[in-house]
Coordinates of C-alpha atoms and ligand atoms in Angstrom, one line a residue:
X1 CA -52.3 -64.8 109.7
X2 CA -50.8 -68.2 108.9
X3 CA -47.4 -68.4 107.4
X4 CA -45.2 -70.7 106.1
X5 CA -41.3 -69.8 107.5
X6 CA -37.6 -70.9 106.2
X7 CA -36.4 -72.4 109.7
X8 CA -33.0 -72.1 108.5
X9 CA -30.8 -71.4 105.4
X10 CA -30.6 -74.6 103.6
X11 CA -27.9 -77.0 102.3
X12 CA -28.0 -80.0 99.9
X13 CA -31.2 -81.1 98.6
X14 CA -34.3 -79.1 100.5
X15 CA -37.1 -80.6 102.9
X16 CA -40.3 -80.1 104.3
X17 CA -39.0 -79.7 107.5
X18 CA -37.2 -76.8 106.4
X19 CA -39.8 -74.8 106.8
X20 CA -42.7 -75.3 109.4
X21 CA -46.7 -73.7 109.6
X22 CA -47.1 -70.4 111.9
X23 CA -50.6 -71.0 112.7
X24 CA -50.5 -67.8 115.1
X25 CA -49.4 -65.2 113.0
X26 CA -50.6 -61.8 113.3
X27 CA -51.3 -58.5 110.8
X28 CA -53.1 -55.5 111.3
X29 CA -55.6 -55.7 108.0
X30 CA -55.0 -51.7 107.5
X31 CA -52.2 -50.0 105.8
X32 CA -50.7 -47.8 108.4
X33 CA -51.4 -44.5 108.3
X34 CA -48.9 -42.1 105.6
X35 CA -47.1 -45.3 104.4
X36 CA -47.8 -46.3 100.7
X37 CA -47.4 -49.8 100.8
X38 CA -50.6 -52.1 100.1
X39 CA -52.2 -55.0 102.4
X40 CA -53.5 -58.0 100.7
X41 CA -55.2 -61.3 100.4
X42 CA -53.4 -64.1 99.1
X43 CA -55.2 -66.3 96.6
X44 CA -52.6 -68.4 94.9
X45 CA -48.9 -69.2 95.8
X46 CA -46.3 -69.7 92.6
X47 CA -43.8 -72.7 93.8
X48 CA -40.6 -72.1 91.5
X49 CA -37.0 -73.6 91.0
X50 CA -35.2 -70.3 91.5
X51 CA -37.0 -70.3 95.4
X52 CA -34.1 -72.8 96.2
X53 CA -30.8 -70.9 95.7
X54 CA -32.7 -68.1 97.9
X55 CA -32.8 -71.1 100.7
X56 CA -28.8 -70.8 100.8
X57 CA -26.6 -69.3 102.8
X58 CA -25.1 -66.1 101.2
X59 CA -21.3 -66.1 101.3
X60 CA -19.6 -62.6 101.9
X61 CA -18.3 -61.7 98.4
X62 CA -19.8 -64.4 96.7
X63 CA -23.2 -63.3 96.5
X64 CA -25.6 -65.1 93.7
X65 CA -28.1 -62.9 91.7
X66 CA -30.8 -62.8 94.1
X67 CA -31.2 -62.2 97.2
X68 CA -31.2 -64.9 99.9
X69 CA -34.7 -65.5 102.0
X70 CA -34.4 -64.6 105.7
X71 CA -34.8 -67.7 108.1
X72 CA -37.2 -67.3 110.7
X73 CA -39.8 -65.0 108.2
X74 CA -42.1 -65.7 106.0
X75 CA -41.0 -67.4 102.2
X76 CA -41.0 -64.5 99.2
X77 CA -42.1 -65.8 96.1
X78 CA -44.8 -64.8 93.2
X79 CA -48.5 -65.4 93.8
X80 CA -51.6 -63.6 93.0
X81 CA -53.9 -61.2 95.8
X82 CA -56.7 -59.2 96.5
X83 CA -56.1 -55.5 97.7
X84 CA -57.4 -55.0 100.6
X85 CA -56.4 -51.6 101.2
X86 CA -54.1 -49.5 100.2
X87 CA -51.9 -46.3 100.7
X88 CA -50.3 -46.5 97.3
X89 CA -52.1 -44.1 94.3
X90 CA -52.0 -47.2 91.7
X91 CA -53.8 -49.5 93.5
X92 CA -57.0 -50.0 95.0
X93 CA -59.4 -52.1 97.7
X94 CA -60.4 -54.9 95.6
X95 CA -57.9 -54.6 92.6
X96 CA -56.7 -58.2 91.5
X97 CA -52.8 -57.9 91.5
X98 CA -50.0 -60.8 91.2
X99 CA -45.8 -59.9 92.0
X100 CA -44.0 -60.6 94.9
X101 CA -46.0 -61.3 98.3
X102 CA -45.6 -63.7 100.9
X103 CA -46.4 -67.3 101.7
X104 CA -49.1 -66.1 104.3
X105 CA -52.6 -65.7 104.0
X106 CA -52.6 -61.5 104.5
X107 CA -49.5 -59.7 103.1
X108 CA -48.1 -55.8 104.0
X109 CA -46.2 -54.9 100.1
X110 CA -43.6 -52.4 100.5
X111 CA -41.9 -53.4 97.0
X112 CA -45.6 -52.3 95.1
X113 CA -42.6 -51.7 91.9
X114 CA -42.6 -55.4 91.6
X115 CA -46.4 -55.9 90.9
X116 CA -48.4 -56.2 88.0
X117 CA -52.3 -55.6 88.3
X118 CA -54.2 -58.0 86.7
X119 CA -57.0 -56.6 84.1
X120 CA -58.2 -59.8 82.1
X121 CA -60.3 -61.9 84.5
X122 CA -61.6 -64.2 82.1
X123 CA -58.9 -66.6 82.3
X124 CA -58.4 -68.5 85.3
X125 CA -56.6 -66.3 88.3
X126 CA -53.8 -68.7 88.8
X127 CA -52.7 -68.5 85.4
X128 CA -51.1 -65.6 86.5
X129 CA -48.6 -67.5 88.6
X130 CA -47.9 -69.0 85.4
X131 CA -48.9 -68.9 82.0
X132 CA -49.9 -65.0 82.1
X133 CA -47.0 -64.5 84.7
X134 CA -43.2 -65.0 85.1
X135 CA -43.2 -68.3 83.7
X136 CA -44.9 -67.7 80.9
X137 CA -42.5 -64.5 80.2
X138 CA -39.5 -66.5 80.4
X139 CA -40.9 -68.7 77.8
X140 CA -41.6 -65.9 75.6
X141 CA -38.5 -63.7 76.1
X142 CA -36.5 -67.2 76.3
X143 CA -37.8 -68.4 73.2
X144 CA -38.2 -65.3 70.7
X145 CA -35.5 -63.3 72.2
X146 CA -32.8 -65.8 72.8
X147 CA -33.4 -68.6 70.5
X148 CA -34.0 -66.7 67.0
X149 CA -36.1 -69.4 65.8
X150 CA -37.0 -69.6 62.1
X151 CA -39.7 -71.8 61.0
X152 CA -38.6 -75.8 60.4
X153 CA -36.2 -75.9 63.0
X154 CA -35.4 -78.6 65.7
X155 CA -36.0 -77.6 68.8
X156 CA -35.2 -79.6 71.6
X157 CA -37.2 -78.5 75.1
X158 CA -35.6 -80.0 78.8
X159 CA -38.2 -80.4 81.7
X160 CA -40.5 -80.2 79.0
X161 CA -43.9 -80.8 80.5
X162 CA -42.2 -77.8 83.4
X163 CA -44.1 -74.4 83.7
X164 CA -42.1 -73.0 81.7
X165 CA -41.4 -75.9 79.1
X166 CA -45.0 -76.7 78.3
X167 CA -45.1 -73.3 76.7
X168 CA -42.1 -73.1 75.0
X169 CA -42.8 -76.1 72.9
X170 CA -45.9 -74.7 72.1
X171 CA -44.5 -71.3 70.8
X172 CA -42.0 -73.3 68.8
X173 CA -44.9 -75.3 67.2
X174 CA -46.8 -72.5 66.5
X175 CA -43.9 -71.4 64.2
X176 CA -43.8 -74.8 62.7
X177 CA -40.8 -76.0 64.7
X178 CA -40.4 -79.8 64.7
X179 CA -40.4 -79.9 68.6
X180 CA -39.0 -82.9 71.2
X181 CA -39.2 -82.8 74.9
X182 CA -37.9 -84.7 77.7
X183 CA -40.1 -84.8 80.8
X184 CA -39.0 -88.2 83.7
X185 CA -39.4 -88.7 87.4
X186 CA -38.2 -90.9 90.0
X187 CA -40.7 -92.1 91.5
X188 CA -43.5 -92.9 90.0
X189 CA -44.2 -94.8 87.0
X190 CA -47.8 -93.5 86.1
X191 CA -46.5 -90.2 86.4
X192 CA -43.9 -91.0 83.7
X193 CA -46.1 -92.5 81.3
X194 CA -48.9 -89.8 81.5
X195 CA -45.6 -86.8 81.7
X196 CA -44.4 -88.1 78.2
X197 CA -48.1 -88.5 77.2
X198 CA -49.3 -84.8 77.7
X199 CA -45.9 -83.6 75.3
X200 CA -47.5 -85.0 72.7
X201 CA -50.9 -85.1 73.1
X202 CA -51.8 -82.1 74.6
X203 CA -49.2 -79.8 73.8
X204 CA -48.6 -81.2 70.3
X205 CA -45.0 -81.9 70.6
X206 CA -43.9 -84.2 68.0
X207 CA -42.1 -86.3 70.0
X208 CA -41.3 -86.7 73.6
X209 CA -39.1 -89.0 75.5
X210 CA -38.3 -89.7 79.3
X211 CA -34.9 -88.8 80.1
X212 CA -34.7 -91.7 83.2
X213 CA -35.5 -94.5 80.9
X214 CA -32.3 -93.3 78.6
X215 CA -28.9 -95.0 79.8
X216 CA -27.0 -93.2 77.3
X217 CA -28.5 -89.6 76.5
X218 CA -26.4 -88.7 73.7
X219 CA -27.1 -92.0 71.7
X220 CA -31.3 -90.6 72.7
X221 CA -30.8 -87.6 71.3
X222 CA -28.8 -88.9 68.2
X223 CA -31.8 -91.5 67.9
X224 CA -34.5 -88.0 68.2
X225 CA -32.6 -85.8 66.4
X226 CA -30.6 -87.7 63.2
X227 CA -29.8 -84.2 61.9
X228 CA -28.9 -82.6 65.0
X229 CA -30.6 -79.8 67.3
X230 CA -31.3 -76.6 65.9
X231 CA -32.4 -75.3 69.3
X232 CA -32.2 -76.3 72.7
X233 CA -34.1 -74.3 75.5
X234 CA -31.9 -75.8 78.5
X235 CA -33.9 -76.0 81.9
X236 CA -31.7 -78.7 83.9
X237 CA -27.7 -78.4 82.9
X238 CA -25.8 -80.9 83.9
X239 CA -25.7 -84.6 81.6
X240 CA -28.5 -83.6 79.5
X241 CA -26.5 -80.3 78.5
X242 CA -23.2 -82.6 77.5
X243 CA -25.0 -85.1 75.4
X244 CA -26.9 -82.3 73.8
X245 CA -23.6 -80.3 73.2
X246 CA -22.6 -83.4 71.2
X247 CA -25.9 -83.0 69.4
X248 CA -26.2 -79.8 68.1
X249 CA -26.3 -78.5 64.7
X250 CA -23.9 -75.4 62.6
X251 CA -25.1 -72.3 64.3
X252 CA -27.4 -73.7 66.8
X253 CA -28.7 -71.8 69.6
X254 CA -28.3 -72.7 72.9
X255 CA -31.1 -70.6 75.5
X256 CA -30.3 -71.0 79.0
X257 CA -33.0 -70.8 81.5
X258 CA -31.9 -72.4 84.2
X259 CA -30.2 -75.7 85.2
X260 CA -32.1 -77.3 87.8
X261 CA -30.3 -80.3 88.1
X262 CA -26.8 -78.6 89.5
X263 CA -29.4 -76.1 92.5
X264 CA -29.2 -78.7 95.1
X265 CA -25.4 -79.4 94.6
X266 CA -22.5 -78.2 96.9
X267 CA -20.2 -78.2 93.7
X268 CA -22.0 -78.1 90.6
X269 CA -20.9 -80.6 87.8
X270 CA -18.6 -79.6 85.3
X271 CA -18.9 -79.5 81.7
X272 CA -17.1 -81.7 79.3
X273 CA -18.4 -81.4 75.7
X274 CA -18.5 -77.2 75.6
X275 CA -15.3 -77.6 72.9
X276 CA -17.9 -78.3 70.2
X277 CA -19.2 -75.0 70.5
X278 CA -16.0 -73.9 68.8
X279 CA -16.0 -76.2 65.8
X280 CA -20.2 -76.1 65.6
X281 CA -20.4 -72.2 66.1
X282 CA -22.9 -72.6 68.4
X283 CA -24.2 -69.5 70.4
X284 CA -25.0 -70.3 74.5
X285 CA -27.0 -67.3 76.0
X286 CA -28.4 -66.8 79.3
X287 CA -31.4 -64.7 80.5
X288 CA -33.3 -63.5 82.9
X289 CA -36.6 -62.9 83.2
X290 CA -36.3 -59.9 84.8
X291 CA -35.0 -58.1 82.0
X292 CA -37.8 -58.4 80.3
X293 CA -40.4 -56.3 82.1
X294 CA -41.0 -54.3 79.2
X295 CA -42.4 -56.7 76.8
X296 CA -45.0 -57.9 79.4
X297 CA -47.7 -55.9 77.7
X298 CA -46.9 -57.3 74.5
X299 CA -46.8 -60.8 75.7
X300 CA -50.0 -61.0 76.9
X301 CA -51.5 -59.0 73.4
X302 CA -49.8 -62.1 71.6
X303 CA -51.0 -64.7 74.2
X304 CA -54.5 -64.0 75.6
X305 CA -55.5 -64.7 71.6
X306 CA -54.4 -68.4 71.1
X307 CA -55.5 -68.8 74.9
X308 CA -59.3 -67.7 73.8
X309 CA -58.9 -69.9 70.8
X310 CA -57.7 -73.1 72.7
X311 CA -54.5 -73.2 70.7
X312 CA -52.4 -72.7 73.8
X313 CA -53.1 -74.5 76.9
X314 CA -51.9 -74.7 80.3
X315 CA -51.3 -77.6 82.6
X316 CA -51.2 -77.2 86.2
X317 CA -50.5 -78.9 89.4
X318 CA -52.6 -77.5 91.9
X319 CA -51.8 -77.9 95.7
X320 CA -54.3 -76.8 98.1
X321 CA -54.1 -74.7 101.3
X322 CA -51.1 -72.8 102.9
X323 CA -50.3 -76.3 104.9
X324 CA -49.4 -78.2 101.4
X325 CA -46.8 -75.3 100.5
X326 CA -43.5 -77.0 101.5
X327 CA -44.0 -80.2 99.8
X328 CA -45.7 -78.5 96.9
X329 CA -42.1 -76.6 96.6
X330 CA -40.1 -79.4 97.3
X331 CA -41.9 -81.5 94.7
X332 CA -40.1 -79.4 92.1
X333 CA -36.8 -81.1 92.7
X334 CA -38.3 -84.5 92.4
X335 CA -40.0 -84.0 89.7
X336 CA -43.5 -84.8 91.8
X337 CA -45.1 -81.9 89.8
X338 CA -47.3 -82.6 86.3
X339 CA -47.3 -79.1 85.4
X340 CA -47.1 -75.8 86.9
X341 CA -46.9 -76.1 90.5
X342 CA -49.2 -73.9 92.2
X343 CA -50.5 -74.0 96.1
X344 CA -54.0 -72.2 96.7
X345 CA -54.7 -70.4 99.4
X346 CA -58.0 -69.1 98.9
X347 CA -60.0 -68.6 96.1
X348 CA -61.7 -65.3 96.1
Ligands
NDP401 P1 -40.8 -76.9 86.4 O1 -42.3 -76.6 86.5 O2 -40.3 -77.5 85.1 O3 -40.4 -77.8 87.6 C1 -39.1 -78.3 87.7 C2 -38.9 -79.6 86.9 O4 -37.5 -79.8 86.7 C3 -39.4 -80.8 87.7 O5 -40.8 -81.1 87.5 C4 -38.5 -81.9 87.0 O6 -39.2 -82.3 85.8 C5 -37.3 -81.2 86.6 N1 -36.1 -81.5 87.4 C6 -36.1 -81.4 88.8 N2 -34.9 -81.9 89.2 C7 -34.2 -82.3 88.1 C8 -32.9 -82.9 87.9 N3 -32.1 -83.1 88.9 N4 -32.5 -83.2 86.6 C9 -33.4 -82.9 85.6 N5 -34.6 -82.4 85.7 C10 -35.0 -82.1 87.0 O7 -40.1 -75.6 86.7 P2 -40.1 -74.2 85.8 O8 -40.7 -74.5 84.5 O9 -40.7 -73.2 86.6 O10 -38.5 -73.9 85.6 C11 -37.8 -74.6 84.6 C12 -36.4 -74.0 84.6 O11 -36.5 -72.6 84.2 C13 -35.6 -74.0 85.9 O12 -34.3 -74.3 85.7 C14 -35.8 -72.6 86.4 O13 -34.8 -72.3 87.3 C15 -35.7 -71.8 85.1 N6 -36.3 -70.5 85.2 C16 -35.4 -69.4 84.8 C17 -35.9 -68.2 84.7 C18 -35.0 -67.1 84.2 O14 -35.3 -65.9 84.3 N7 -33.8 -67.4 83.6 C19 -37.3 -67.8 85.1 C20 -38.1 -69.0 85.5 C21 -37.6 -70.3 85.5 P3 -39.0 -83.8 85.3 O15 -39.6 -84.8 86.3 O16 -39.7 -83.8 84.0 O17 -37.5 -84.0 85.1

């Protein structure tokens, strides 16, 4: 049973060699005998930004929202698997299933309460990694819940071209929002060009800009937006937040996801522009996903349509085999991934 492990808890920005290949891992491939956990095949791997602050070290009595990974086992995250037996009533040998497993190629489930089985297999199985699975429910309980859009408005979308992003600026066109994303990367220029180029092109964006080819991100966002930001759908925090603060319109809605730019940080950067909430009346609301279990069923009768139809599409960035994990995660914090970042392990 191959499995990639967290060496050690992790601190400033994240590498490879934080985690290493355990070629020679073993698993029994049966359930054991009265237990009602399930064993199963991994098939795809879901690399996401909220996998880092589980790399830290937990500090007694100041302990984040989630619980830290455990060095020297296996990394948690989402993926999708193949039951291969089972001792729990709900589930069966050969169900399709995506949740929490393990970054291995066979995993025991104990925590069955966090999966989902999967009963439309006429999209493609990764999808559930993203689109069809938490990614795609943050966009839709991010966008609809939080945001209170209305049709017309300016909605501004960070790490646009993201797993998450891709599909919010799609919902918010769908409405007939006029809809602007940033997308950049460091390090290579292609990818910046072709990033900025699947905004508008494939997901219909209006515009699209790259954030690392702006010296001054306020006088961008002025330029983009003349009459200010109805919407923003904040994925990175940090600068872009400020010059958007300075941006925003009476009344506008501020969703926020996550801030990607402050997870590799010691001491996340401060705020200086949140006084304009005051004077703009602008409401700043967090989420999480995991409130939202409930509206899973109704997200995917609203989805699966436009899906069939081609009027929402999906981008992914699709790393193969167990080996390509770490970078594949990593990549995240570069910007390296076009897309949703997914790692396969094995197909069927
Ligand atoms: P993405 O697929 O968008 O991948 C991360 C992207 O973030 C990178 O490709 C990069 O894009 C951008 N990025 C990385 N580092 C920085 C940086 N220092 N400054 C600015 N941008 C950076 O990830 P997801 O779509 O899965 O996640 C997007 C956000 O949503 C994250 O903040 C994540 O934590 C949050 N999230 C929150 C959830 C919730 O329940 N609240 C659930 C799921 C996700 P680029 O090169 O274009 O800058």
């Amino acid at each position: 049973n191959k499995q990639v492990i967290l060496k050690d808890y992790v601190s400033g920005f994240p590498k490879e060699s934080d985690m290493y290949l355990n070629a020679s891992g073993t698993i029994k491939l049966k359930v054991p005998e009265g237990s009602n956990a399930i064993l199963v095949k991994n098939l795809y791997l879901s690399c996401d930004p909220y996998m880092r602050p589980r790399m830290k070290q937990p500090i007694p009595g100041n302990e984040t929202y989630i619980e830290p990974f455990k060095p020297g086992s296996p990394i948690v995250g989402n993926g999708v698997a193949k039951v291969l037996d089972s001792g729990h009533p709900d589930f069966k040998k050969g169900d399709l299933i995506w949740g929490m497993t393990g970054w291995e190629e066979y995993s025991l489930i104990t925590a069955t309460q966090t999966l989902y089985k999967i009963h439309h297999t006429d999209v493609p199985l990764s999808y559930y990694t993203g689109l069809l699975g938490m990614p795609g429910m943050t966009a839709y309980a991010g966008f609809y819940e939080i945001c209170s859009p209305k049709k017309g408005e300016r909605v501004f979308i960070s790490a646009a071209s993201g797993a998450v992003g891709q599909l919010v600026g799609q919902f918010a066109k769908l409405l007939g929002c006029y809809v602007i994303g940033s997308a950049g990367s460091k390090e290579k220029a292609s990818l910046l060009i072709m990033r900025v180029d699947l905004l508008k092109n494939k997901f219909g964006f209006n515009e699209a800009f790259n954030y690392k080819e702006e010296p001054d991100l306020h006088a961008a966002l002025k330029r983009y937006f003349p009459e200010g930001i109805d919407i923003y759908f904040e994925n990175v925090g940090g600068k872009m937040l400020d010059a958007v603060l300075l941006n925003m319109r009476a009344h506008g809605r501020i969703a926020v996801c996550g801030m990607i730019s402050q997870y590799n940080l010691e001491h996340p950067e401060g705020v200086h522009n949140l006084m304009t909430v005051v004077w703009k009346r602008v409401r700043i609301e967090g989420f999480m996903v995991s409130e939202y279990h409930h509206l899973f069923p109704k997200f995917l009768e609203f989805v699966l349509p436009y899906i069939k139809e081609g009027k929402i599409t999906y981008v992914e960035d699709v790393a193969e085999g167990l080996e390509s994990a770490p970078a594949a995660l990593i990549g995240l914090f570069t910007g390296r991934n076009v897309g949703k970042q997914v790692v396969v392990v094995a197909r069927e």
